[in-house]
Coordinates of C-alpha atoms in Angstrom, one line a residue:
M1 CA 108.7 104.3 115.0
P2 CA 110.1 106.2 117.9
G3 CA 110.8 109.6 117.2
M4 CA 108.8 109.3 113.7
Q5 CA 107.5 112.8 112.9
V6 CA 104.0 111.6 111.4
G7 CA 102.8 115.0 109.6
P8 CA 106.1 115.3 107.7
Y9 CA 106.2 111.5 106.6
L10 CA 102.7 112.1 105.6
D11 CA 103.2 115.0 103.7
L12 CA 105.9 113.4 101.7
T13 CA 103.7 110.0 101.1
L14 CA 101.0 112.4 99.5
A15 CA 103.6 114.1 97.3
R16 CA 104.9 110.8 96.5
L17 CA 101.2 109.4 95.7
G18 CA 100.4 112.7 93.5
N19 CA 104.1 112.6 91.3
R20 CA 103.3 111.8 87.8
A21 CA 106.5 111.0 87.3
I22 CA 106.3 107.5 89.4
R23 CA 105.6 104.5 87.3
H24 CA 103.8 102.8 89.7
T25 CA 99.9 104.4 90.1
N26 CA 98.0 104.8 92.9
H27 CA 95.7 102.1 91.9
Q28 CA 98.4 99.7 90.9
I29 CA 99.6 100.1 94.8
A30 CA 95.8 99.4 95.7
T31 CA 95.8 96.5 93.4
D32 CA 95.4 93.0 95.7
G33 CA 94.8 94.8 98.6
S34 CA 93.7 92.0 100.4
Q35 CA 97.2 90.1 99.8
K36 CA 98.8 93.1 101.6
I37 CA 96.5 94.1 104.3
N38 CA 97.2 91.3 106.7
Q39 CA 100.9 91.8 107.2
R40 CA 100.8 95.6 106.5
I41 CA 97.8 96.8 108.6
L42 CA 96.0 93.8 110.4
Q43 CA 98.8 92.3 112.0
P44 CA 100.4 95.3 113.5
L45 CA 96.4 96.4 114.8
R46 CA 96.4 93.2 116.4
D47 CA 99.6 93.3 118.0
R48 CA 99.1 97.0 119.3
R49 CA 95.4 95.7 120.6
A50 CA 97.6 92.7 122.7
L51 CA 99.5 95.6 124.3
G52 CA 96.3 97.7 125.0
L53 CA 97.1 100.0 122.5
A54 CA 94.8 102.4 120.5
S55 CA 95.6 102.8 116.8
P56 CA 93.3 105.2 115.0
L57 CA 95.8 105.4 112.2
L58 CA 95.7 101.8 111.5
E59 CA 92.0 102.0 111.6
T60 CA 91.7 104.8 109.1
A61 CA 94.3 102.6 106.6
I62 CA 91.3 100.2 106.7
A63 CA 88.9 102.5 106.4
G64 CA 90.5 103.8 103.4
W65 CA 90.7 100.3 101.7
V66 CA 87.3 99.8 102.4
A67 CA 86.1 103.1 100.9
Y68 CA 88.0 102.0 97.9
L69 CA 86.7 98.7 97.6
A70 CA 82.9 100.4 98.1
K71 CA 83.7 103.1 95.5
S72 CA 84.6 100.3 92.9
Q73 CA 80.9 99.2 92.9
P74 CA 78.0 100.5 91.2
A75 CA 76.1 100.8 94.3
F76 CA 78.6 103.1 95.9
G77 CA 79.2 105.2 92.1
G78 CA 81.4 102.8 90.6
A79 CA 83.8 105.1 90.1
W80 CA 86.8 102.7 89.2
Q81 CA 88.1 98.8 88.9
A82 CA 89.4 97.2 91.7
H83 CA 91.5 94.5 91.2
D84 CA 91.4 91.8 94.2
Q85 CA 90.7 88.1 94.5
I86 CA 87.8 89.2 96.9
M87 CA 85.5 91.2 94.4
P88 CA 83.0 88.6 94.3
L89 CA 82.9 88.7 98.0
V90 CA 82.8 92.7 98.0
A91 CA 80.0 92.8 94.9
D92 CA 78.1 90.7 97.1
I93 CA 78.4 93.0 100.1
A94 CA 77.7 95.7 98.1
T95 CA 74.6 94.4 96.4
R96 CA 73.8 93.4 100.2
S97 CA 74.3 96.8 101.6
S98 CA 72.3 98.9 99.0
G99 CA 74.8 101.7 99.2
D100 CA 74.9 102.4 102.6
I101 CA 78.6 102.5 103.7
D102 CA 77.7 101.3 107.4
V103 CA 76.1 98.4 106.5
F104 CA 78.9 97.6 103.9
T105 CA 81.6 98.3 106.5
K106 CA 80.1 96.0 109.2
L107 CA 79.6 93.2 106.7
F108 CA 82.7 93.6 105.0
I109 CA 84.9 93.8 108.7
G110 CA 82.5 90.9 109.7
N111 CA 84.6 88.5 107.2
R112 CA 86.7 86.4 109.3
A113 CA 88.7 84.9 106.6
I114 CA 90.4 88.4 105.9
F115 CA 90.0 89.9 109.5
G116 CA 90.0 87.0 111.6
D117 CA 87.9 86.2 114.8
S118 CA 89.2 88.8 117.2
L119 CA 88.8 91.9 114.7
A120 CA 85.4 90.5 112.8
A121 CA 83.7 90.1 116.0
D122 CA 84.6 93.6 117.7
D123 CA 81.5 95.8 116.8
G124 CA 83.4 99.1 118.1
L125 CA 86.2 98.4 115.7
A126 CA 83.9 98.1 112.9
D127 CA 81.7 101.4 113.7
R128 CA 85.0 103.5 114.0
I129 CA 86.0 102.0 110.5
A130 CA 82.5 102.6 109.0
G131 CA 82.5 106.2 110.3
T132 CA 86.0 107.2 108.9
A133 CA 85.1 105.3 105.5
K134 CA 81.9 107.3 105.6
A135 CA 84.0 110.3 106.1
M136 CA 86.5 109.8 103.2
L137 CA 83.4 109.2 101.0
A138 CA 81.5 112.5 101.8
D139 CA 84.3 114.7 102.7
G140 CA 87.7 113.4 100.3
V141 CA 90.3 111.3 101.5
R142 CA 92.5 114.1 102.3
T143 CA 90.2 116.1 104.9
A144 CA 89.1 112.3 106.5
L145 CA 92.7 111.8 106.7
G146 CA 93.5 115.1 108.2
R147 CA 91.0 114.8 110.8
A148 CA 92.4 111.4 111.7
M149 CA 95.6 112.6 111.8
A150 CA 94.5 115.7 114.2
E151 CA 92.6 112.9 116.5
A152 CA 95.6 110.7 116.8
P153 CA 97.6 110.7 120.3
P154 CA 100.6 112.2 120.1
R155 CA 103.6 109.8 119.7
G156 CA 106.5 110.1 121.9

């Protein structure tokens, strides 16, 4: 949004997500991501790409979803149980990737039913998302998100 201060918005969002008094848990918000991601993240990404605009923060959001789904699988430590209708697909991809987040991400992003033809066929997009998902799993989400925010072009 024109004039939006991204840094303060991110701080506010992270504070809200950390607020234990809010009844919707982070896990609840992440539930059924496949039902939410197209209109909230993928379509804006497609729209920006059609205008020739880079979208590192939308790609970072996708990487967060990928890391969240991967981390729910035994091959990636099984830290939680993700709830989504695509979990059979996620489990299959996690098994085939043998715990390699790069392979997991590329197979997952390649799913045309979720990402559509243009995004699924973009190897560069899959590589960028894989790199960010890998950083999230290795360095933590806050660190990876902070890096993405610092690298994002300024808005004006």
